[in-house]
mmCIF file of C-alpha atoms in Angstrom:
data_model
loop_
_atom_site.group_PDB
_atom_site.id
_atom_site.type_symbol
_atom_site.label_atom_id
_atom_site.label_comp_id
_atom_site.label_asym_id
_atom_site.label_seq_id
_atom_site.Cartn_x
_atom_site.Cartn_y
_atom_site.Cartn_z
ATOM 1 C CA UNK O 1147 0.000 0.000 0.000
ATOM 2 C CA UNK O 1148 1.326 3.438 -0.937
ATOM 3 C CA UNK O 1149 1.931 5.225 2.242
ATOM 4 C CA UNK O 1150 2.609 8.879 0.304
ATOM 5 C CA UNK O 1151 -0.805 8.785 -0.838
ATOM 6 C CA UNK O 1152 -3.530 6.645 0.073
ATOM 7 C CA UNK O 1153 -7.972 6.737 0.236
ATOM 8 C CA UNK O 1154 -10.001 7.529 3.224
ATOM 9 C CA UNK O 1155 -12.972 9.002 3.529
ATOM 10 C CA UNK O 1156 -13.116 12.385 4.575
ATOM 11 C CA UNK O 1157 -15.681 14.729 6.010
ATOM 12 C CA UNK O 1158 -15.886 18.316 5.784
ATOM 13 C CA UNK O 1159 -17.856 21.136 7.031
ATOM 14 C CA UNK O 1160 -17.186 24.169 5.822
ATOM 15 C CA UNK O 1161 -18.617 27.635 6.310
ATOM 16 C CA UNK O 1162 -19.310 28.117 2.475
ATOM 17 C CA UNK O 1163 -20.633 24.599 0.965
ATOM 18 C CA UNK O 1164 -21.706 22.948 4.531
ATOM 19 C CA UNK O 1165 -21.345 19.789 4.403
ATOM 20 C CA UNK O 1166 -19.532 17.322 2.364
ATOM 21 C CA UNK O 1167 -17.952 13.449 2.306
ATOM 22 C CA UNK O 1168 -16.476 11.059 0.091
ATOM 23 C CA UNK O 1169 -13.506 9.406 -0.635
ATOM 24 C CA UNK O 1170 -10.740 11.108 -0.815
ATOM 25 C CA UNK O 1171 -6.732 11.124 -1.447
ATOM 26 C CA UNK O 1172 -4.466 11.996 1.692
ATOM 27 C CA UNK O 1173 -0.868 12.097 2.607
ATOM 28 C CA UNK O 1174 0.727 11.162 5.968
ATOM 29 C CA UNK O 1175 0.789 14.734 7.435
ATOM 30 C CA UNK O 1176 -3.197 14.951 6.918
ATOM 31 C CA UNK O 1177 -3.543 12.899 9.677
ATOM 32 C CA UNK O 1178 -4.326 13.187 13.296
ATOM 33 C CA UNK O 1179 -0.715 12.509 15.732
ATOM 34 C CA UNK O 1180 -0.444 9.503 17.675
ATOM 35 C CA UNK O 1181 3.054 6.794 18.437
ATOM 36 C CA UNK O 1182 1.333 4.869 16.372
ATOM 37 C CA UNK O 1183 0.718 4.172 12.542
ATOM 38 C CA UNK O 1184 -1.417 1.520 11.817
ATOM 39 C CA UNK O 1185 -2.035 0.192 8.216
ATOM 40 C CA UNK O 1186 -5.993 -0.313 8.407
ATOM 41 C CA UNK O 1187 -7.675 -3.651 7.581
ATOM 42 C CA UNK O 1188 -11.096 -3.382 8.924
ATOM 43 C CA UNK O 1189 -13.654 -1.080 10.513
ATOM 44 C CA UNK O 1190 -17.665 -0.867 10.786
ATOM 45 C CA UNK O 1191 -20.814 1.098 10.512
ATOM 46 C CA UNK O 1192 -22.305 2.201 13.723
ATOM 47 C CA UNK O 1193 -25.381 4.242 14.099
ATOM 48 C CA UNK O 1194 -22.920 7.615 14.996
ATOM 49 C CA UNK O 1195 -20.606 6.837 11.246
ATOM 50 C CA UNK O 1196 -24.124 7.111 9.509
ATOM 51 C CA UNK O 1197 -25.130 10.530 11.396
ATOM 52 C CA UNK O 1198 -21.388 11.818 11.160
ATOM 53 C CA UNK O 1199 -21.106 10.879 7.289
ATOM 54 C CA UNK O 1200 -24.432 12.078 6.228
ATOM 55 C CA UNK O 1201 -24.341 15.171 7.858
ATOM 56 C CA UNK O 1202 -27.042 14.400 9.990
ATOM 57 C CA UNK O 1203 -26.137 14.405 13.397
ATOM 58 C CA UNK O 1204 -23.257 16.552 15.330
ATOM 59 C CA UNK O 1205 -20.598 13.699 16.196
ATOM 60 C CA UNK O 1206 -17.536 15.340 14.944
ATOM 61 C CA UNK O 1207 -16.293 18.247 17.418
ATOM 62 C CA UNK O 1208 -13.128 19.301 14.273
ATOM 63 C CA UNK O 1209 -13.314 19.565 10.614
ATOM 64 C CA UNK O 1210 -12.457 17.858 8.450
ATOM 65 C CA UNK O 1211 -11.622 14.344 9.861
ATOM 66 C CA UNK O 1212 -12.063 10.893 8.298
ATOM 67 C CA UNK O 1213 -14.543 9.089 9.332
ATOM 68 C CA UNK O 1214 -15.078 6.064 11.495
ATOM 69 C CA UNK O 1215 -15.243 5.219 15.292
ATOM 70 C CA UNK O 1216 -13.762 1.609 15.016
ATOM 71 C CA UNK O 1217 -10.464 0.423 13.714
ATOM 72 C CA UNK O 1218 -8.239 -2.568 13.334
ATOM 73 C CA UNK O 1219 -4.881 -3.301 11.732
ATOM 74 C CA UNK O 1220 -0.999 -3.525 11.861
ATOM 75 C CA UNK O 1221 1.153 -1.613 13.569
ATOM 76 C CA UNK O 1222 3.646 -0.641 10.718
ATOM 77 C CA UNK O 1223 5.491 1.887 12.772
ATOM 78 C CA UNK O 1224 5.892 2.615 16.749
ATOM 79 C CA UNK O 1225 8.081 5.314 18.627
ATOM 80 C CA UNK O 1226 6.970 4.065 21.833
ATOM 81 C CA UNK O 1227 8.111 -0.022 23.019
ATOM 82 C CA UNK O 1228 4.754 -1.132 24.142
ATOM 83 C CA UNK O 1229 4.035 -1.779 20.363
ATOM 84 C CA UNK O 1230 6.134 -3.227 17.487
ATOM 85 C CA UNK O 1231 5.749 -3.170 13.916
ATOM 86 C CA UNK O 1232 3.682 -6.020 12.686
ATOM 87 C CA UNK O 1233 1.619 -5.946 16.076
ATOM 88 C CA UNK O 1234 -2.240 -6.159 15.575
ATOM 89 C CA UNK O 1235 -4.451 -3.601 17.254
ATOM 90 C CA UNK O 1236 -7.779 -2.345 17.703
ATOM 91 C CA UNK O 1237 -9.510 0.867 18.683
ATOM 92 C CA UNK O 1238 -13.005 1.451 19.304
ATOM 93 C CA UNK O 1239 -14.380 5.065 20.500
ATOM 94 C CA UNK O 1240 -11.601 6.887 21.701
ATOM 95 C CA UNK O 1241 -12.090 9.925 20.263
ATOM 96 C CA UNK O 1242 -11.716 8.464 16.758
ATOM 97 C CA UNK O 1243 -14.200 10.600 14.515
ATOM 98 C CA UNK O 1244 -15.202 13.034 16.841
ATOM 99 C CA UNK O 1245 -11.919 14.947 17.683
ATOM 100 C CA UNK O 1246 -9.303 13.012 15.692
ATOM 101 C CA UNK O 1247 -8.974 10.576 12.341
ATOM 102 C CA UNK O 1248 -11.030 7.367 12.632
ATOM 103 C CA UNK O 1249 -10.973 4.163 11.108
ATOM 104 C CA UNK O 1250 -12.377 4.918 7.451
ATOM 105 C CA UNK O 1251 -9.062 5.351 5.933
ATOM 106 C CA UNK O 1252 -6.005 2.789 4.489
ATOM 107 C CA UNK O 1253 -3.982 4.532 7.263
ATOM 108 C CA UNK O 1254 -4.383 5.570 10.638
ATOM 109 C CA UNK O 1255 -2.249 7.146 13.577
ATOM 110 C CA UNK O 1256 -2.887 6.280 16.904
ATOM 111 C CA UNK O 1257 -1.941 7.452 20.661
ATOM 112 C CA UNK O 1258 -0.203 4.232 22.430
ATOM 113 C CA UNK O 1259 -3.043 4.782 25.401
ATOM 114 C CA UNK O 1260 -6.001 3.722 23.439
ATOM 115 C CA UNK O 1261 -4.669 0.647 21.364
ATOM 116 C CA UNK O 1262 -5.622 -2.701 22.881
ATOM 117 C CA UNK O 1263 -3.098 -5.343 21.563
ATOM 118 C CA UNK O 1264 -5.614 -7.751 19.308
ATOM 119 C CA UNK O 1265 -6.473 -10.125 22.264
ATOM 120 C CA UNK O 1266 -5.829 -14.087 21.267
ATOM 121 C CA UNK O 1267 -8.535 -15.304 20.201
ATOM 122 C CA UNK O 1268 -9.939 -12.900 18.663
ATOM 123 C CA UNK O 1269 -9.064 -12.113 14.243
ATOM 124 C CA UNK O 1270 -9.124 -8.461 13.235
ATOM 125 C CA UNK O 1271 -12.163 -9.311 11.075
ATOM 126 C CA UNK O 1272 -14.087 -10.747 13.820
ATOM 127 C CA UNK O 1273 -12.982 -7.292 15.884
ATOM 128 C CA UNK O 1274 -14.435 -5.220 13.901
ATOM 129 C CA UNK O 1275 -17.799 -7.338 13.661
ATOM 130 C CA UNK O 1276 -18.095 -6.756 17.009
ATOM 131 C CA UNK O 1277 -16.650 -3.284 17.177
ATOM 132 C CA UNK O 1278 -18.200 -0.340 19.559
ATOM 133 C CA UNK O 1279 -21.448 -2.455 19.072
ATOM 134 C CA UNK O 1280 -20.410 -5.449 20.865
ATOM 135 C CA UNK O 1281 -18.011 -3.815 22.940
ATOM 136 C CA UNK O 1282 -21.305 -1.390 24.283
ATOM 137 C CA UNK O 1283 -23.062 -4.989 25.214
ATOM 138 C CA UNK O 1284 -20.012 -6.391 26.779
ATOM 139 C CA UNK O 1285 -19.567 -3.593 28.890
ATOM 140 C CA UNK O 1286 -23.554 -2.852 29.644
ATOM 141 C CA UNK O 1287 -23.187 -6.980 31.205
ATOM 142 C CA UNK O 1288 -19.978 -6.107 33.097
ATOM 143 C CA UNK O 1289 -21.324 -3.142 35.085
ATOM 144 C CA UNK O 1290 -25.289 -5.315 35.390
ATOM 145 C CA UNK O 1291 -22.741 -8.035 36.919
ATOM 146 C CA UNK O 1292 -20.692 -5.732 38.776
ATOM 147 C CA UNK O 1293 -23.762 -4.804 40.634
ATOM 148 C CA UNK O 1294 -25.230 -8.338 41.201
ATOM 149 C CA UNK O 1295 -26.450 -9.328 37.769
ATOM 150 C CA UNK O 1296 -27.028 -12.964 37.647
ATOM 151 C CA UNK O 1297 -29.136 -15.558 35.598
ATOM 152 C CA UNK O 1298 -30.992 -16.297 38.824
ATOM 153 C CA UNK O 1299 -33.136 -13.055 38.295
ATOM 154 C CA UNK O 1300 -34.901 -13.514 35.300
ATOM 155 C CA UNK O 1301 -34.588 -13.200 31.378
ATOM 156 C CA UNK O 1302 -32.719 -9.860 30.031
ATOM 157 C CA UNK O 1303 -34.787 -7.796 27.990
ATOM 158 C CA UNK O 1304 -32.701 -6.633 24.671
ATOM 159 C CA UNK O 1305 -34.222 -3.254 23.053
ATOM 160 C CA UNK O 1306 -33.004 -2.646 19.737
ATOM 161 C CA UNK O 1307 -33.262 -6.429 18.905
ATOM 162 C CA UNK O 1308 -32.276 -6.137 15.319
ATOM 163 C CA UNK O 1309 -29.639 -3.805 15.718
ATOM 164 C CA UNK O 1310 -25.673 -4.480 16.041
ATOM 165 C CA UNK O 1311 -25.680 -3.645 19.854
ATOM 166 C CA UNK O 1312 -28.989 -5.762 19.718
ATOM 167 C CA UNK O 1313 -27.983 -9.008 17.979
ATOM 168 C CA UNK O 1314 -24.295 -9.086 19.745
ATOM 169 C CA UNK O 1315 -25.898 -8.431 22.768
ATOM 170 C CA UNK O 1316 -28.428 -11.384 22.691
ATOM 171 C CA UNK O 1317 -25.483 -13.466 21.468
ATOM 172 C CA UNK O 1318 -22.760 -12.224 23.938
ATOM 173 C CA UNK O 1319 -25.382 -12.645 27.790
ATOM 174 C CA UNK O 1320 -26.726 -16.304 26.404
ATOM 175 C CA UNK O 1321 -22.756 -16.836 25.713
ATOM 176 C CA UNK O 1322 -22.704 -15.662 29.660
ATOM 177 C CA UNK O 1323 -25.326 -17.793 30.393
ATOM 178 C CA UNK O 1324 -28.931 -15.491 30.505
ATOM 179 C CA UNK O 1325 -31.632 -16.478 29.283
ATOM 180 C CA UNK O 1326 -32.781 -13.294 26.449
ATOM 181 C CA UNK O 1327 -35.972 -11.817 25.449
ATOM 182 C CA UNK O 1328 -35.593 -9.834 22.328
ATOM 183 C CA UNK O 1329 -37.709 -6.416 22.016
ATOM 184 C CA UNK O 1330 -37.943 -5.427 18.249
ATOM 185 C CA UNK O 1331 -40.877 -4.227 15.891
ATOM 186 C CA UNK O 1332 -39.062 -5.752 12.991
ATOM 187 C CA UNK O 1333 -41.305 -9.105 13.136
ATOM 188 C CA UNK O 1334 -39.922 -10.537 10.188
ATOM 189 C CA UNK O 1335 -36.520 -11.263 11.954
ATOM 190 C CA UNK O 1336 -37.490 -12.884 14.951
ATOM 191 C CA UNK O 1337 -36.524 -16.577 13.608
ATOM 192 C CA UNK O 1338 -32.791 -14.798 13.252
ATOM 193 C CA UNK O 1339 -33.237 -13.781 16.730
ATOM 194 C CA UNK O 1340 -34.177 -16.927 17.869
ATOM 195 C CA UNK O 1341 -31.145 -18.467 15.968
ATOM 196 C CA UNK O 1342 -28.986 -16.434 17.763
ATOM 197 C CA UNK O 1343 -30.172 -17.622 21.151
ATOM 198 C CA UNK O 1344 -33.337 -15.107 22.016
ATOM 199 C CA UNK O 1345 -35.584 -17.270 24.541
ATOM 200 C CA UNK O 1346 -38.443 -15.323 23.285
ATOM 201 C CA UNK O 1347 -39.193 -12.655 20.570
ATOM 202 C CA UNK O 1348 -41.150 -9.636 21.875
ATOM 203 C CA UNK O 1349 -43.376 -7.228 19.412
ATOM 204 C CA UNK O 1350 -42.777 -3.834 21.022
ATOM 205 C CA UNK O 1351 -45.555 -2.525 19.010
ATOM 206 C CA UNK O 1352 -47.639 -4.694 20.750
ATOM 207 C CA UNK O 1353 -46.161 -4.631 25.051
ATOM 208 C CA UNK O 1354 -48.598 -2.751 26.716
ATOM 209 C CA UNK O 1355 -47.161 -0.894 29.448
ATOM 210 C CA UNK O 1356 -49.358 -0.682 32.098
ATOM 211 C CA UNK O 1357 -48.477 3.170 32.902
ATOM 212 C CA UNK O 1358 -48.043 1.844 36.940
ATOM 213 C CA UNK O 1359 -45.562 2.899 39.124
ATOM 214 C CA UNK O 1360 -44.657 -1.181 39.940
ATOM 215 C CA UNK O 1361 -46.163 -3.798 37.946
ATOM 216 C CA UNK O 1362 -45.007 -7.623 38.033
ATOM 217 C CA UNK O 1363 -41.904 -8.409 37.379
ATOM 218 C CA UNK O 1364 -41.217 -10.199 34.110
ATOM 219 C CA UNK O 1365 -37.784 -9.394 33.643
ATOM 220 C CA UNK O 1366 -34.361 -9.869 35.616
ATOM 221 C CA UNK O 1367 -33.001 -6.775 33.927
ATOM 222 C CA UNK O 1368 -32.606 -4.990 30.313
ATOM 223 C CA UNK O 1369 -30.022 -3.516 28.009
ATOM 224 C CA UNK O 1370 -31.988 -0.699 26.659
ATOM 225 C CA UNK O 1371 -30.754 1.062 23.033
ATOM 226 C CA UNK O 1372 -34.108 2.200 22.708
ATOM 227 C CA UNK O 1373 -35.079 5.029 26.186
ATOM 228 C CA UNK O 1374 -37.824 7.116 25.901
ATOM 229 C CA UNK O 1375 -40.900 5.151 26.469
ATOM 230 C CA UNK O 1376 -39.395 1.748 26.213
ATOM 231 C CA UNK O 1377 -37.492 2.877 29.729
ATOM 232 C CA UNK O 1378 -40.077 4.204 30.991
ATOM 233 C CA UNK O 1379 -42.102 1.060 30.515
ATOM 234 C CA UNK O 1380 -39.502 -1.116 31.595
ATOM 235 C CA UNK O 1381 -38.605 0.340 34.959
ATOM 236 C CA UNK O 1382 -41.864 -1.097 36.796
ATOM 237 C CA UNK O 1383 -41.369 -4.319 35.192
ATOM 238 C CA UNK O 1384 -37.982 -5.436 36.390
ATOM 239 C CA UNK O 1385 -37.296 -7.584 39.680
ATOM 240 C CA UNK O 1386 -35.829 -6.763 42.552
ATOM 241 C CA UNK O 1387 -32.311 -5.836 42.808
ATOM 242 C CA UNK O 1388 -32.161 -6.081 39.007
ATOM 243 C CA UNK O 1389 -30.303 -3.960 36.176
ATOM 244 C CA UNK O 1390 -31.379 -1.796 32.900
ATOM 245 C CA UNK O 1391 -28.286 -0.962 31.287
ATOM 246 C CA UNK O 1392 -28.806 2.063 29.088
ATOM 247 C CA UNK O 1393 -26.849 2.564 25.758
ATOM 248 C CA UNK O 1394 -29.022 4.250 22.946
ATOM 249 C CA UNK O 1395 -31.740 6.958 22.665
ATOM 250 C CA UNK O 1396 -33.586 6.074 19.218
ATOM 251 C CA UNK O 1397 -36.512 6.625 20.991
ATOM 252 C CA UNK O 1398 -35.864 9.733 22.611
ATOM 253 C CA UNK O 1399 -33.953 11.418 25.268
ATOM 254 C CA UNK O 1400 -36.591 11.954 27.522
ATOM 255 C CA UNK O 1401 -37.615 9.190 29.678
ATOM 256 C CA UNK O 1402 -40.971 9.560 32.684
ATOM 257 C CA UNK O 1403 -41.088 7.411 35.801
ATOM 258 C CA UNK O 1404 -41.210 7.798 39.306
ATOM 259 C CA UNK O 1405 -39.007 7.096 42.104
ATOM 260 C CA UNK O 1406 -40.871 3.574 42.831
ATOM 261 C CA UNK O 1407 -38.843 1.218 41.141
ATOM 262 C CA UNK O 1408 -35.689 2.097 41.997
ATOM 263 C CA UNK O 1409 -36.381 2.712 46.181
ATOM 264 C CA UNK O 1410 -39.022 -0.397 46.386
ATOM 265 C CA UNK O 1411 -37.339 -2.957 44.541
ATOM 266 C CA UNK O 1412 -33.679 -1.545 44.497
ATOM 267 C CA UNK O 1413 -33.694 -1.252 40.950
ATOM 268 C CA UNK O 1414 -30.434 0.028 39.323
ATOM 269 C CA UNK O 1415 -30.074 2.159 36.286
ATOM 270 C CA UNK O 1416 -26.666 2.187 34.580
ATOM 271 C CA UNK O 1417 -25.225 4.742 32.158
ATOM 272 C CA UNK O 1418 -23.088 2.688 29.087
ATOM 273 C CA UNK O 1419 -20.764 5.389 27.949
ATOM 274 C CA UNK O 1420 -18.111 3.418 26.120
ATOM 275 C CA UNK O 1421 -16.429 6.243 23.757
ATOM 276 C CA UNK O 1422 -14.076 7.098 26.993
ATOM 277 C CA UNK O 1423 -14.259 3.642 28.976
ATOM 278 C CA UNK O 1424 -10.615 3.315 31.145
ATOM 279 C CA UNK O 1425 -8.158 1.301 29.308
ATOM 280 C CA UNK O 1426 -8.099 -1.557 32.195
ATOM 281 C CA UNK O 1427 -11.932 -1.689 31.972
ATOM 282 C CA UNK O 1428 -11.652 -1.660 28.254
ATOM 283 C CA UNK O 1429 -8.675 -4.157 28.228
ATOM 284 C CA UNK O 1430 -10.971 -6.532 30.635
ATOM 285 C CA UNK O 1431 -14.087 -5.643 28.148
ATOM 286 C CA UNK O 1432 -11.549 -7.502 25.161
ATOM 287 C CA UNK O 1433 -10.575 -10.006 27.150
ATOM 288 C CA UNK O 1434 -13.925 -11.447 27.805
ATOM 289 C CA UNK O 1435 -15.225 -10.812 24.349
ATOM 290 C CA UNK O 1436 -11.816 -13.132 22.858
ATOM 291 C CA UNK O 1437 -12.852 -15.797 25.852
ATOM 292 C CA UNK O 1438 -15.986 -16.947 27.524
ATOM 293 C CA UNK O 1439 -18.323 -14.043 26.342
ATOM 294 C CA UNK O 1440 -16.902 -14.771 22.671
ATOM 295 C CA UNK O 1441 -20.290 -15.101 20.448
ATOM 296 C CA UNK O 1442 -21.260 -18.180 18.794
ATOM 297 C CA UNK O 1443 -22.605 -16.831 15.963
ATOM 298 C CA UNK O 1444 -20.362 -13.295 14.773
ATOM 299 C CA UNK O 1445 -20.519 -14.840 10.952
ATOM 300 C CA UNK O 1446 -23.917 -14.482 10.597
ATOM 301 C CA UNK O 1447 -24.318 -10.931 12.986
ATOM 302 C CA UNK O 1448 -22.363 -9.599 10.188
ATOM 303 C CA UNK O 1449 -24.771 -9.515 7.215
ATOM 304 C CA UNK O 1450 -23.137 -6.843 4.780
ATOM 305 C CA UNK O 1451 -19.374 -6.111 4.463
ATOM 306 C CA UNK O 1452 -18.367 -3.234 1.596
ATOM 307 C CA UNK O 1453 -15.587 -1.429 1.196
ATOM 308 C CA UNK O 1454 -15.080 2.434 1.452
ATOM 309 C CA UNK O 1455 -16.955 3.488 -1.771
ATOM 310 C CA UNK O 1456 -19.941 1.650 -0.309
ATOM 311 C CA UNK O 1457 -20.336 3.584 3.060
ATOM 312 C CA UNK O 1458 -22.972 6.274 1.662
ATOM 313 C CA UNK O 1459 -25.088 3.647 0.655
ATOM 314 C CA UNK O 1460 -24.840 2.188 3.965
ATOM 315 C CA UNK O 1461 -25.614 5.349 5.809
ATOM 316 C CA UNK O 1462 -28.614 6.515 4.044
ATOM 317 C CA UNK O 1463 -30.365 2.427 4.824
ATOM 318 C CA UNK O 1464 -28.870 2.555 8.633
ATOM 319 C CA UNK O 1465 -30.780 5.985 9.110
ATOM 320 C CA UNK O 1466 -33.682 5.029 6.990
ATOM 321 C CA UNK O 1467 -34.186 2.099 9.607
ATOM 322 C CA UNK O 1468 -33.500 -0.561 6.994
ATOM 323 C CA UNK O 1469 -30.084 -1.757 8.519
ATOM 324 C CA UNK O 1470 -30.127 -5.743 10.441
ATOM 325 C CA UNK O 1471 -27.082 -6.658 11.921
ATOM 326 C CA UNK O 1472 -23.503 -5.513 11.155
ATOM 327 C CA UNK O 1473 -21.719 -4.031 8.367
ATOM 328 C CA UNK O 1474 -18.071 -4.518 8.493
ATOM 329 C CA UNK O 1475 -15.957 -2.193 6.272
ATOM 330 C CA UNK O 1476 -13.469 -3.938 4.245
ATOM 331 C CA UNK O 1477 -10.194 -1.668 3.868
ATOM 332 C CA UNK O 1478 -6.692 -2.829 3.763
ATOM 333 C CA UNK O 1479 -4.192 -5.885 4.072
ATOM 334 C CA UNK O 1480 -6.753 -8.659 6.126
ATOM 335 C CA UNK O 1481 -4.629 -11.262 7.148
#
């Protein structure tokens, strides 16, 4: 690959034209500093690349920057001893995107303190298919379990079935041993839910929440992508001492309910904020996803891979609703 000129894609916003991204041709200086310069072989789509390459949302804090919150590749050149050329890395969040260069690019350069030595166990391809998505499930089950999470409770309610969080998620706790109910309108894909482990596929066009303060209990806790009224409606209806994890807001940021659940039954409602997760949480994050909370089933989560002139296509479905699953973005040198 020719490292004095090479493709990413690149979005701009300036004060004349506004907005604009595509492909384009950079040189090494173009990009963001870091001890690190990695030649790229893989990245994703997550809901924030769609809203950052479109336009559409307000994800990148510096213009321009290529686009792209996940990465993974070889390190091809190190000033620091930690890392070695020929290494393989990943980086999910971290900034990448939203104040420096992400992962849509042939190149990248990264700072030492956010690249997690590929874990064994783990390929760069099957990284990347699980990528900020599955990393945001992992670490929504670590914190449930770090306050008393346990199979004992009850099923976990997954929002957001058919999503990447969604589908890794319902993969990843049944990996850890929960029993999953998935929560998606998309009808049509419950069997692929099911495949992937869901004990039982939920219509949330048709849960009727009862609008009470407590109701029974029907779940041992929830990762929620959805808030808005799905949290609201799931608060009442989680057992005692049990755990909604909350990671999305496609259904809005606001969210009503009343002190009851949380001072009767000792409910507990945790914030997922991966982007700027501490490296020895996010190292113990990768080492679970490489090990026992490895999913079964990553091949088929991954239903679209493209490469970088494919991305705007892939945007305009993800925000149209259409999207199931992952899309991995092929870039570089894979193996």
């Amino acid at each position: 690959m020719n490292r004095d000129a090479f493709s990413a894609f690149r979005i701009h916003n300036d004060p004349a034209s506004g907005h604009r991204a595509g492909i384009e041709t950079l040189q090494m200086q173009a990009l963001s500093p870091g001890e690190l310069l990695v030649e790229v072989a893989y990245s994703s789509v997550n809901y924030k690349d769609a809203l950052a390459g479109t336009g559409k949302g307000k994800v990148l804090r510096q213009y321009p920057l290529n686009g792209g919150i996940d990465v993974a590749g070889h390190v091809v050149a190190s000033t620091v001893p930690a890392f070695q050329e020929g290494d393989a890395v990943l980086c999910t969040g971290s900034g990448l995107s939203e104040t420096r260069d992400g992962g849509y690019s042939q190149y990248i350069r990264l700072p030492a303190a956010w690249a997690i030595p590929l874990p064994t166990g783990l390929s760069l391809r099957e990284s990347m298919i699980l990528g900020t998505a599955g990393f945001t499930a992992a670490l929504g089950l670590l914190q449930m379990e770090a306050n008393r999470q346990s199979p004992s409770l009850g099923p976990i309610a997954v929002t957001g079935a058919t999503g990447g969080v969604g589908m890794l998620a319902i993969d990843i706790y049944t990996r850890a041993g929960y029993e999953v109910n998935a929560i998606s309108g998309k009808t049509d894909q419950f069997a692929a839910l099911s495949e992937l482990g869901a004990s039982q596929c939920l219509d949330r066009h048709q849960l009727a929440f009862s609008g009470k303060p407590l109701d029974s209990a029907r779940f041992g806790g929830a990762l929620d992508n959805i808030g808005g009224k799905m949290l609201s409606g799931l608060l009442p209806l989680v057992q005692p001492y049990g755990n909604i994890a909350v990671c999305g807001n496609a259904g809005g940021l606001v969210f009503d309910s009343t002190v009851m659940p949380f001072i009767i039954r000792g409910v507990n409602l945790l914030g997922v904020a991966t982007a700027a997760t501490a490296r020895d949480i996010r190292e113990q994050v990768w080492q679970r996803l490489a090990s026992d909370w490895k999913p079964r089933y990553l091949d088929r989560i991954a239903t679209r891979e493209v490469e970088l002139e494919g991305l705007a296509d892939v945007f305009e479905t993800m925000l149209a609703g259409g999207s199931f699953g992952r899309t991995l973005v092929r870039i570089g040198k894979t193996a």
